[in-house]
Amino acid sequence: MIKNILFISFFGLVTFKLATAETFPVAAPVPGGIAIVDLKSDFNEQEKVFYGKKRILTRKINNTWQAVIGLPLKIKTGTHKIQIINAMGKKKYQYFSVANKNYETRHITITNKRMVSPTKKDIERHYKEKPLIVAALKTWTENIDVQTNFTLPVIGRFSSPFGLKRIYNKQKRIRRHTGLDIAAPTGTFITSPAKGNVIRTGSYFFTGNTVFIDHGQGLVTMYCHLNKTQVKAGQQLAQGQTIGTVGMTGRVSGPHLHWVVSLNNTKIDPKLFINTNASKK
Ligand SMILES: [Zn+2]
């Protein structure tokens, strides 16, 4: 077992080197981050990678196949495995290591009671909408050419980071922030960070006017609280194409984009997909 761990940390260094050469997402094997595992095989498109029951994105970089795994905020630190199944059904395993990450905690006071404790009607509406959101985030398409070097969907201030622990009005419950908030004036254009297809658009209780984009192989992005939506389900998008404008629809206190990046149906830190040095913070 120790041999495995040493081996993994060696490959961790390799992925870090790749990241500095402008390959995104960058490896950050922590809860809410990404593990990148070198498959070290004569991998072809017929091989499939799984983490638990979840299908995993694979890509070829410098003639090496890699698995790019989204790690849930609740993942335990330590050693985890992925399963690789070839066309003949033969299985093998690769291991990766997850380290701890301490996320910031903020105490938030909200005076609008409905924002903290929604009414029974609000909750009923939410439970009708939830399956649509869950289904959109589960989207898997066999796209072999997934664009993972993202552009920033909105130029603005990063007002709430991914993973933030929020405690509302001194309630005991901690709610995790599973997107990145970018504050910008109402009407600011929002663009698609990479090529993709619009999965669905809709108006929901919590997230307001919302757009879901499928970028392929389980990489899905979600845009919330839009003022106006300018795309339709099924529409193909190029990187940088406008999808709508910043607003404050849904449960918000000011205009901003709540941007979600989901990989293998796991919400992860969107900042891992962008060159933050090139963007306005
Ligand atoms: Zn948010």
Short mmCIF file of C-alpha atoms and ligand atoms in Angstrom, two decimals:
data_model
loop_
_atom_site.label_atom_id
_atom_site.label_comp_id
_atom_site.label_asym_id
_atom_site.label_seq_id
_atom_site.Cartn_x
_atom_site.Cartn_y
_atom_site.Cartn_z
CA MET A 1 0.00 0.00 0.00
CA ILE A 2 2.83 2.42 0.83
CA LYS A 3 4.34 1.76 -2.61
CA ASN A 4 1.10 2.93 -4.20
CA ILE A 5 1.05 6.18 -2.26
CA LEU A 6 4.62 7.05 -3.18
CA PHE A 7 3.83 6.35 -6.77
CA ILE A 8 0.77 8.59 -6.71
CA SER A 9 2.61 11.53 -5.23
CA PHE A 10 5.18 11.25 -8.02
CA PHE A 11 2.42 11.57 -10.61
CA GLY A 12 0.94 14.44 -8.61
CA LEU A 13 4.11 16.39 -9.35
CA VAL A 14 3.82 15.62 -13.03
CA THR A 15 0.26 16.97 -13.20
CA PHE A 16 1.37 20.15 -11.44
CA LYS A 17 3.98 20.69 -14.15
CA LEU A 18 1.33 20.27 -16.83
CA ALA A 19 -0.89 22.79 -15.07
CA THR A 20 1.76 25.52 -15.20
CA ALA A 21 1.86 24.95 -18.96
CA GLU A 22 -1.69 26.35 -19.14
CA THR A 23 -3.62 23.10 -19.13
CA PHE A 24 -6.87 23.31 -17.25
CA PRO A 25 -8.41 22.16 -15.03
CA VAL A 26 -5.47 22.13 -12.65
CA ALA A 27 -5.09 19.19 -10.29
CA ALA A 28 -6.22 19.99 -6.75
CA PRO A 29 -6.86 16.66 -5.04
CA VAL A 30 -8.85 18.05 -2.11
CA PRO A 31 -12.59 18.02 -1.26
CA GLY A 32 -14.34 20.17 -3.91
CA GLY A 33 -11.30 19.86 -6.19
CA ILE A 34 -10.00 17.65 -8.97
CA ALA A 35 -7.75 14.60 -9.11
CA ILE A 36 -5.89 13.93 -12.33
CA VAL A 37 -4.72 10.35 -12.70
CA ASP A 38 -2.39 9.17 -15.43
CA LEU A 39 -3.90 6.01 -16.88
CA LYS A 40 -0.51 4.66 -18.02
CA SER A 41 -2.11 2.35 -20.52
CA ASP A 42 -2.62 1.67 -24.19
CA PHE A 43 -5.94 3.36 -23.53
CA ASN A 44 -8.34 3.77 -26.38
CA GLU A 45 -11.81 5.27 -26.63
CA GLN A 46 -13.45 1.95 -25.82
CA GLU A 47 -12.07 1.94 -22.30
CA LYS A 48 -14.23 3.45 -19.60
CA VAL A 49 -13.21 4.92 -16.25
CA PHE A 50 -15.41 4.91 -13.15
CA TYR A 51 -15.13 6.44 -9.71
CA GLY A 52 -17.65 4.47 -7.66
CA LYS A 53 -20.58 4.24 -10.07
CA LYS A 54 -19.80 7.53 -11.76
CA ARG A 55 -18.34 7.63 -15.26
CA ILE A 56 -15.19 9.78 -15.42
CA LEU A 57 -13.92 12.21 -18.06
CA THR A 58 -10.76 11.13 -19.89
CA ARG A 59 -8.47 13.18 -22.08
CA LYS A 60 -5.21 12.76 -23.96
CA ILE A 61 -2.39 15.16 -23.15
CA ASN A 62 1.10 14.78 -24.64
CA ASN A 63 0.22 11.25 -25.76
CA THR A 64 -0.83 10.28 -22.25
CA TRP A 65 -4.39 9.42 -21.27
CA GLN A 66 -5.62 10.96 -18.05
CA ALA A 67 -8.72 10.57 -15.93
CA VAL A 68 -10.02 13.89 -14.60
CA ILE A 69 -12.09 13.26 -11.47
CA GLY A 70 -14.37 15.76 -9.72
CA LEU A 71 -14.14 15.29 -5.93
CA PRO A 72 -17.17 16.02 -3.72
CA LEU A 73 -16.90 18.44 -0.77
CA LYS A 74 -17.81 15.48 1.47
CA ILE A 75 -15.02 13.18 0.22
CA LYS A 76 -12.80 11.64 2.91
CA THR A 77 -9.08 12.38 2.87
CA GLY A 78 -6.81 9.42 2.07
CA THR A 79 -6.53 6.93 -0.77
CA HIS A 80 -9.31 6.44 -3.33
CA LYS A 81 -9.50 4.28 -6.45
CA ILE A 82 -10.82 4.47 -9.97
CA GLN A 83 -11.77 1.48 -12.07
CA ILE A 84 -10.75 1.17 -15.71
CA ILE A 85 -12.71 -1.24 -17.88
CA ASN A 86 -11.47 -2.12 -21.37
CA ALA A 87 -13.53 -3.24 -24.38
CA MET A 88 -13.17 -6.90 -23.32
CA GLY A 89 -14.64 -6.10 -19.90
CA LYS A 90 -11.27 -6.52 -18.17
CA LYS A 91 -10.93 -4.35 -15.08
CA LYS A 92 -7.97 -2.68 -13.47
CA TYR A 93 -7.55 -0.08 -10.75
CA GLN A 94 -5.57 3.10 -10.25
CA TYR A 95 -5.23 4.98 -6.99
CA PHE A 96 -5.14 8.63 -6.01
CA SER A 97 -4.74 10.51 -2.77
CA VAL A 98 -7.02 13.23 -1.37
CA ALA A 99 -5.64 15.83 1.05
CA ASN A 100 -7.52 18.10 3.44
CA LYS A 101 -8.64 21.65 2.64
CA ASN A 102 -9.93 24.20 5.11
CA TYR A 103 -12.65 26.38 3.61
CA GLU A 104 -13.54 29.81 4.96
CA THR A 105 -16.60 30.27 7.24
CA ARG A 106 -18.81 33.36 7.08
CA HIS A 107 -21.66 34.41 9.37
CA ILE A 108 -24.42 36.02 7.33
CA THR A 109 -27.36 38.02 8.67
CA ILE A 110 -30.43 38.27 6.46
CA THR A 111 -33.41 40.40 7.46
CA ASN A 112 -35.82 39.15 4.76
CA LYS A 113 -37.33 36.11 6.56
CA ARG A 114 -38.46 34.41 3.36
CA MET A 115 -34.85 34.30 2.19
CA VAL A 116 -33.80 32.29 5.26
CA SER A 117 -36.94 30.22 5.83
CA PRO A 118 -38.96 29.78 2.62
CA THR A 119 -42.74 29.34 2.92
CA LYS A 120 -44.45 25.96 2.49
CA LYS A 121 -45.46 27.01 -1.02
CA ASP A 122 -41.84 27.92 -1.85
CA ILE A 123 -40.65 24.50 -0.63
CA GLU A 124 -43.35 22.71 -2.65
CA ARG A 125 -42.25 24.61 -5.75
CA HIS A 126 -38.60 23.72 -5.05
CA TYR A 127 -39.39 20.00 -4.76
CA LYS A 128 -41.11 20.09 -8.18
CA GLU A 129 -38.11 21.82 -9.74
CA LYS A 130 -35.33 19.84 -8.07
CA PRO A 131 -35.54 16.67 -10.27
CA LEU A 132 -35.09 18.82 -13.41
CA ILE A 133 -31.92 20.37 -11.98
CA VAL A 134 -30.60 16.99 -10.77
CA ALA A 135 -31.23 15.44 -14.22
CA ALA A 136 -29.46 18.30 -16.03
CA LEU A 137 -26.34 17.96 -13.87
CA LYS A 138 -26.22 14.17 -14.55
CA THR A 139 -25.91 14.69 -18.33
CA TRP A 140 -23.32 12.50 -20.03
CA THR A 141 -22.42 12.73 -23.73
CA GLU A 142 -19.63 10.84 -25.49
CA ASN A 143 -17.71 13.88 -26.64
CA ILE A 144 -14.05 12.97 -27.20
CA ASP A 145 -12.97 16.58 -27.64
CA VAL A 146 -14.00 18.33 -24.44
CA GLN A 147 -12.83 21.94 -24.16
CA THR A 148 -11.56 22.26 -20.56
CA ASN A 149 -9.60 25.52 -20.76
CA PHE A 150 -12.42 27.86 -19.77
CA THR A 151 -12.82 31.58 -20.27
CA LEU A 152 -14.46 33.57 -17.47
CA PRO A 153 -18.24 33.82 -18.11
CA VAL A 154 -18.49 37.31 -16.58
CA ILE A 155 -15.89 39.96 -15.81
CA GLY A 156 -16.51 41.01 -12.23
CA ARG A 157 -15.50 40.68 -8.62
CA PHE A 158 -15.40 37.20 -7.07
CA SER A 159 -17.79 37.94 -4.20
CA SER A 160 -18.24 34.45 -2.68
CA PRO A 161 -15.80 31.61 -3.23
CA PHE A 162 -16.70 28.00 -3.89
CA GLY A 163 -16.86 25.84 -0.77
CA LEU A 164 -17.56 28.73 1.61
CA LYS A 165 -19.25 27.62 4.85
CA ARG A 166 -22.22 29.89 5.49
CA ILE A 167 -24.06 30.23 8.76
CA TYR A 168 -27.29 32.21 8.38
CA ASN A 169 -28.69 34.28 11.27
CA LYS A 170 -26.79 32.27 13.89
CA GLN A 171 -28.64 29.07 12.91
CA LYS A 172 -26.67 25.94 13.75
CA ARG A 173 -26.75 24.51 10.25
CA ILE A 174 -23.78 25.16 7.99
CA ARG A 175 -24.62 25.53 4.29
CA ARG A 176 -21.89 25.03 1.75
CA HIS A 177 -21.60 27.35 -1.22
CA THR A 178 -21.27 25.06 -4.23
CA GLY A 179 -20.63 27.69 -6.90
CA LEU A 180 -18.49 30.77 -7.51
CA ASP A 181 -20.25 34.14 -7.22
CA ILE A 182 -19.19 36.85 -9.62
CA ALA A 183 -20.72 40.24 -8.83
CA ALA A 184 -21.50 42.50 -11.81
CA PRO A 185 -24.19 45.05 -12.66
CA THR A 186 -27.57 43.82 -13.93
CA GLY A 187 -27.42 43.49 -17.72
CA THR A 188 -23.72 42.51 -17.92
CA PHE A 189 -23.30 39.84 -20.61
CA ILE A 190 -22.62 36.25 -19.55
CA THR A 191 -20.72 34.09 -22.04
CA SER A 192 -20.19 30.36 -22.38
CA PRO A 193 -16.74 29.45 -20.99
CA ALA A 194 -16.28 26.69 -23.59
CA LYS A 195 -18.05 25.12 -26.52
CA GLY A 196 -21.10 23.09 -25.59
CA ASN A 197 -24.81 22.46 -25.94
CA VAL A 198 -27.63 24.04 -23.97
CA ILE A 199 -29.26 21.24 -21.95
CA ARG A 200 -32.13 23.28 -20.55
CA THR A 201 -33.17 26.74 -19.45
CA GLY A 202 -35.78 27.55 -16.82
CA SER A 203 -36.91 29.69 -13.94
CA TYR A 204 -36.56 28.13 -10.50
CA PHE A 205 -37.31 29.22 -6.93
CA PHE A 206 -33.75 29.29 -5.59
CA THR A 207 -31.67 29.86 -8.71
CA GLY A 208 -34.00 32.16 -10.70
CA ASN A 209 -33.49 32.22 -14.47
CA THR A 210 -31.02 29.42 -15.08
CA VAL A 211 -29.06 27.96 -18.00
CA PHE A 212 -27.37 24.52 -18.09
CA ILE A 213 -24.61 23.79 -20.62
CA ASP A 214 -23.24 20.35 -21.51
CA HIS A 215 -19.56 20.43 -22.50
CA GLY A 216 -19.28 16.65 -22.89
CA GLN A 217 -18.20 13.63 -20.80
CA GLY A 218 -20.01 14.75 -17.65
CA LEU A 219 -18.69 18.32 -17.65
CA VAL A 220 -21.75 20.53 -17.11
CA THR A 221 -21.93 24.22 -16.18
CA MET A 222 -24.87 26.10 -14.66
CA TYR A 223 -25.63 29.85 -14.63
CA CYS A 224 -28.05 31.25 -12.03
CA HIS A 225 -30.03 34.44 -11.25
CA LEU A 226 -29.96 35.69 -14.86
CA ASN A 227 -31.85 38.85 -15.77
CA LYS A 228 -32.41 37.61 -19.32
CA THR A 229 -31.76 34.22 -20.93
CA GLN A 230 -30.66 34.47 -24.56
CA VAL A 231 -30.35 30.79 -25.49
CA LYS A 232 -32.67 27.81 -25.90
CA ALA A 233 -32.40 24.09 -25.09
CA GLY A 234 -30.57 22.18 -27.83
CA GLN A 235 -28.63 25.22 -29.04
CA GLN A 236 -24.95 24.72 -29.86
CA LEU A 237 -22.57 27.23 -28.32
CA ALA A 238 -19.07 28.38 -29.16
CA GLN A 239 -16.61 29.48 -26.47
CA GLY A 240 -17.35 33.11 -25.61
CA GLN A 241 -20.89 33.13 -27.03
CA THR A 242 -23.43 35.18 -25.05
CA ILE A 243 -26.00 33.12 -23.12
CA GLY A 244 -27.76 35.89 -21.19
CA THR A 245 -27.23 38.73 -18.74
CA VAL A 246 -26.49 39.11 -15.03
CA GLY A 247 -29.53 39.68 -12.83
CA MET A 248 -30.99 38.99 -9.41
CA THR A 249 -33.81 36.53 -10.10
CA GLY A 250 -34.38 33.75 -7.55
CA ARG A 251 -33.15 33.87 -3.97
CA VAL A 252 -30.49 36.60 -3.99
CA SER A 253 -29.68 39.89 -2.31
CA GLY A 254 -27.90 41.61 -5.22
CA PRO A 255 -27.01 41.15 -8.89
CA HIS A 256 -24.40 38.47 -9.48
CA LEU A 257 -23.75 35.28 -11.40
CA HIS A 258 -23.76 32.10 -9.31
CA TRP A 259 -21.62 29.87 -11.52
CA VAL A 260 -21.60 26.11 -10.99
CA VAL A 261 -19.15 23.68 -12.58
CA SER A 262 -20.12 20.03 -12.28
CA LEU A 263 -17.86 17.14 -13.26
CA ASN A 264 -19.05 13.52 -12.93
CA ASN A 265 -22.19 14.96 -11.33
CA THR A 266 -20.05 16.56 -8.60
CA LYS A 267 -19.93 20.30 -7.99
CA ILE A 268 -16.33 21.50 -7.89
CA ASP A 269 -14.39 24.77 -7.72
CA PRO A 270 -14.88 26.66 -11.04
CA LYS A 271 -11.59 28.51 -10.48
CA LEU A 272 -9.69 25.30 -11.33
CA PHE A 273 -10.82 25.72 -14.95
CA ILE A 274 -9.69 29.30 -15.50
CA ASN A 275 -6.48 31.30 -15.51
CA THR A 276 -7.28 33.54 -12.55
CA ASN A 277 -4.18 35.69 -13.19
CA ALA A 278 -5.71 36.80 -16.48
CA SER A 279 -9.06 37.76 -14.90
CA LYS A 280 -10.24 40.64 -12.79
CA LYS A 281 -10.56 39.47 -9.17
ZN ZN B 1 -23.64 31.78 -5.09
#
